[in-house]
mmCIF file of C-alpha atoms and ligand atoms in Angstrom:
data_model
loop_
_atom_site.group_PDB
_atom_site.id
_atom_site.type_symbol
_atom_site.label_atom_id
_atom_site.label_comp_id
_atom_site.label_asym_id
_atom_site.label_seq_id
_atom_site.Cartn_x
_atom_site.Cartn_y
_atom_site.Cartn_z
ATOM 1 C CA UNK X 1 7.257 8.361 8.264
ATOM 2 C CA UNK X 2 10.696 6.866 8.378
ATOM 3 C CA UNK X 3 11.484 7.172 12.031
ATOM 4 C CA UNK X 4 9.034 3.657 11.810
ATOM 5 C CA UNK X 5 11.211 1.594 9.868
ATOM 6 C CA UNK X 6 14.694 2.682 11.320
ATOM 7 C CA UNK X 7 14.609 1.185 13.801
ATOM 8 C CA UNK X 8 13.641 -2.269 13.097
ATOM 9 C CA UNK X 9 15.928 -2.229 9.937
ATOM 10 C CA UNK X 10 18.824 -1.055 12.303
ATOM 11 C CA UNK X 11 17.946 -4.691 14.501
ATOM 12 C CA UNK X 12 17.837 -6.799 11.362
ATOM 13 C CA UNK X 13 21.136 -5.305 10.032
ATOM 14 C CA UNK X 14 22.983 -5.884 13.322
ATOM 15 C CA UNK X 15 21.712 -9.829 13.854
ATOM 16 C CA UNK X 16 23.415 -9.709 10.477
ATOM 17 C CA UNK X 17 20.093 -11.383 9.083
ATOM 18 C CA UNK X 18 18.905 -10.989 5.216
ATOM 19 C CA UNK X 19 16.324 -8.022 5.371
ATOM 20 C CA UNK X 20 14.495 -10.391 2.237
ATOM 21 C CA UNK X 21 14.162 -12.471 4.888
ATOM 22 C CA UNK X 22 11.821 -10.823 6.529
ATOM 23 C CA UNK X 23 8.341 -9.479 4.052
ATOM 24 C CA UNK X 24 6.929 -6.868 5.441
ATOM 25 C CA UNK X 25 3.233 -5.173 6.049
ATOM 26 C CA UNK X 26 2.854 -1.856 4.054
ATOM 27 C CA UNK X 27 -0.182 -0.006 5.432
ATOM 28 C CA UNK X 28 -1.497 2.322 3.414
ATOM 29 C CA UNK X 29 -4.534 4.830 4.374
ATOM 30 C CA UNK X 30 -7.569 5.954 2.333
ATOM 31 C CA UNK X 31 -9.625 8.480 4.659
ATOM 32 C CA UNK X 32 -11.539 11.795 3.429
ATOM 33 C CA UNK X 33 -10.507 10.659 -0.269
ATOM 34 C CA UNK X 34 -6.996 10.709 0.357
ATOM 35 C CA UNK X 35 -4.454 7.846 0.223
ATOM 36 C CA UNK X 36 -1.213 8.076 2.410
ATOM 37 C CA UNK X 37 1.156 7.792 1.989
ATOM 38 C CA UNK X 38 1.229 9.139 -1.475
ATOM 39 C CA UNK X 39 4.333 7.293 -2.157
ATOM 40 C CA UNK X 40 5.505 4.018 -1.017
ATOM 41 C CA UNK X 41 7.573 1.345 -1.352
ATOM 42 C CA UNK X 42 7.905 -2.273 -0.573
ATOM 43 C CA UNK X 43 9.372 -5.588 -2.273
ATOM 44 C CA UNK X 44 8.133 -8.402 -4.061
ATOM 45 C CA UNK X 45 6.576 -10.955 -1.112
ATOM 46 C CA UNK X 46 5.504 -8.106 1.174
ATOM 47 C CA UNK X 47 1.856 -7.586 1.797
ATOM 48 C CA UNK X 48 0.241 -4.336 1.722
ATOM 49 C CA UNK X 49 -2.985 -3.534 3.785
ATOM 50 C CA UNK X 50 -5.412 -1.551 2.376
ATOM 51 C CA UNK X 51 -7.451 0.715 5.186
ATOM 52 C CA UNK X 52 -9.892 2.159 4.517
ATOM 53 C CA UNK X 53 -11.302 4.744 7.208
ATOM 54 C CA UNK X 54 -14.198 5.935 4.900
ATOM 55 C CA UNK X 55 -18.026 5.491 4.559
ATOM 56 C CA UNK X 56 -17.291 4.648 0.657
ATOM 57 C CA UNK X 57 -15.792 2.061 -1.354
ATOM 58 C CA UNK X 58 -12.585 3.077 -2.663
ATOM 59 C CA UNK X 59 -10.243 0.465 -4.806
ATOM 60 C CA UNK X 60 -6.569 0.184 -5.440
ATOM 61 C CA UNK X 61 -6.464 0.440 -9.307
ATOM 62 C CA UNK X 62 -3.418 -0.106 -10.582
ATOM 63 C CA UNK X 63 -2.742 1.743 -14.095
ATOM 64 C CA UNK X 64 -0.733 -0.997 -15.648
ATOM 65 C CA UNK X 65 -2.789 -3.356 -14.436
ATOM 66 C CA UNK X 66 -1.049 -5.101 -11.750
ATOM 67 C CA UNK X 67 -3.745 -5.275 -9.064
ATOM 68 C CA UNK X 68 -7.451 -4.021 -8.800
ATOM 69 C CA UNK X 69 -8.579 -4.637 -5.088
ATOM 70 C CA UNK X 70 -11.475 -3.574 -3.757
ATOM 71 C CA UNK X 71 -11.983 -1.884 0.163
ATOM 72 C CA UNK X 72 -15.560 -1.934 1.245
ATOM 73 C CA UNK X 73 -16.219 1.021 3.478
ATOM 74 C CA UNK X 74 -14.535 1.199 7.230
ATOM 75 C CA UNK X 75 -13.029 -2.231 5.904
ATOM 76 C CA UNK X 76 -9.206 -3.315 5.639
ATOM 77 C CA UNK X 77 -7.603 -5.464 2.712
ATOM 78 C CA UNK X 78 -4.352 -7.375 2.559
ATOM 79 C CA UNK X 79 -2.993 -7.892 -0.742
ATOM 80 C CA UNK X 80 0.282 -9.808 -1.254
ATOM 81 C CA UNK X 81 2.437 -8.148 -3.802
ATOM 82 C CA UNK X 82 3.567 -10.425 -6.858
ATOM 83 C CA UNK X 83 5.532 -8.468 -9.381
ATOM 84 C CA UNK X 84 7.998 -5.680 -9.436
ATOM 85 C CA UNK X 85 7.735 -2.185 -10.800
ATOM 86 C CA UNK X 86 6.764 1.103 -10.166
ATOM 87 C CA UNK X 87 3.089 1.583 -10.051
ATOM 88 C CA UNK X 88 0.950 4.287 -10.093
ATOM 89 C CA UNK X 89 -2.986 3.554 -8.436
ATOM 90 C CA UNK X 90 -6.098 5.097 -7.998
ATOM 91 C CA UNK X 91 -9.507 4.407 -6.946
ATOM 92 C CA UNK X 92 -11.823 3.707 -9.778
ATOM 93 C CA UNK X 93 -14.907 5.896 -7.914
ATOM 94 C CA UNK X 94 -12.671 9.044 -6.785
ATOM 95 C CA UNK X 95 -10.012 9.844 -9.539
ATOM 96 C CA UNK X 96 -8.780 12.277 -7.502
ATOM 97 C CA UNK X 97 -7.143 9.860 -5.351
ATOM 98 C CA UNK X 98 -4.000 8.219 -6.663
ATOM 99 C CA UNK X 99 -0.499 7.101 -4.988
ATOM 100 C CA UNK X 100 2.004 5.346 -6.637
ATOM 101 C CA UNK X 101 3.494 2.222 -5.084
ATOM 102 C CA UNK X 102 7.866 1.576 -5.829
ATOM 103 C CA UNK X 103 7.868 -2.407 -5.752
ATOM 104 C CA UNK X 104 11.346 -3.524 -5.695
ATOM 105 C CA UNK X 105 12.247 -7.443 -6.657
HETATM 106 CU CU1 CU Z 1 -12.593 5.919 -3.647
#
């Protein structure tokens, strides 16, 4: 899961750019009623995209509120993230799927 982000982290670092710089694409995974990863995190600016590998709608329901997106089936959403926190999700239609989502300023 790392191993992804090393490396391009490691390039930023040594052109001695700002990593805020650069907002990056999350992706995160909903297939056979599972979202993955479970945990994540990302920063204020980045975009996260939604994939959803399933014959069902799932959504990305955040508990406090934060976002409530909707992925039709075998469909991918971007959503751009706007506020900072720590925030748990789960899809309205499968309960049993939930993640939680570290969103640093
Ligand atoms: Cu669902």
């Amino acid at each position: 899961m790392m191993s992804r982000w090393v490396v391009p982290i490691i390039a930023v670092l040594a052109l001695g750019m700002p990593v805020s710089a650069h907002a990056a694409t999350i992706q995160i995974t909903m297939e056979n009623l599972v979202i993955s990863p479970v945990e994540a995190t990302a920063k204020v600016g980045d975009t996260i995209e939604l994939i959803n590998k399933d014959i069902f709608v799932h959504t990305a329901t955040a508990r406090n509120g934060d976002f409530d997106v909707t992925m039709p089936p075998k469909k991918t959403v971007t959503y751009v993230l706007k506020k900072a926190g720590t925030v748990e999700y789960y899809c309205r239609f499968h309960p049993n799927m939930k993640a939680t989502l570290t969103i640093a300023p």
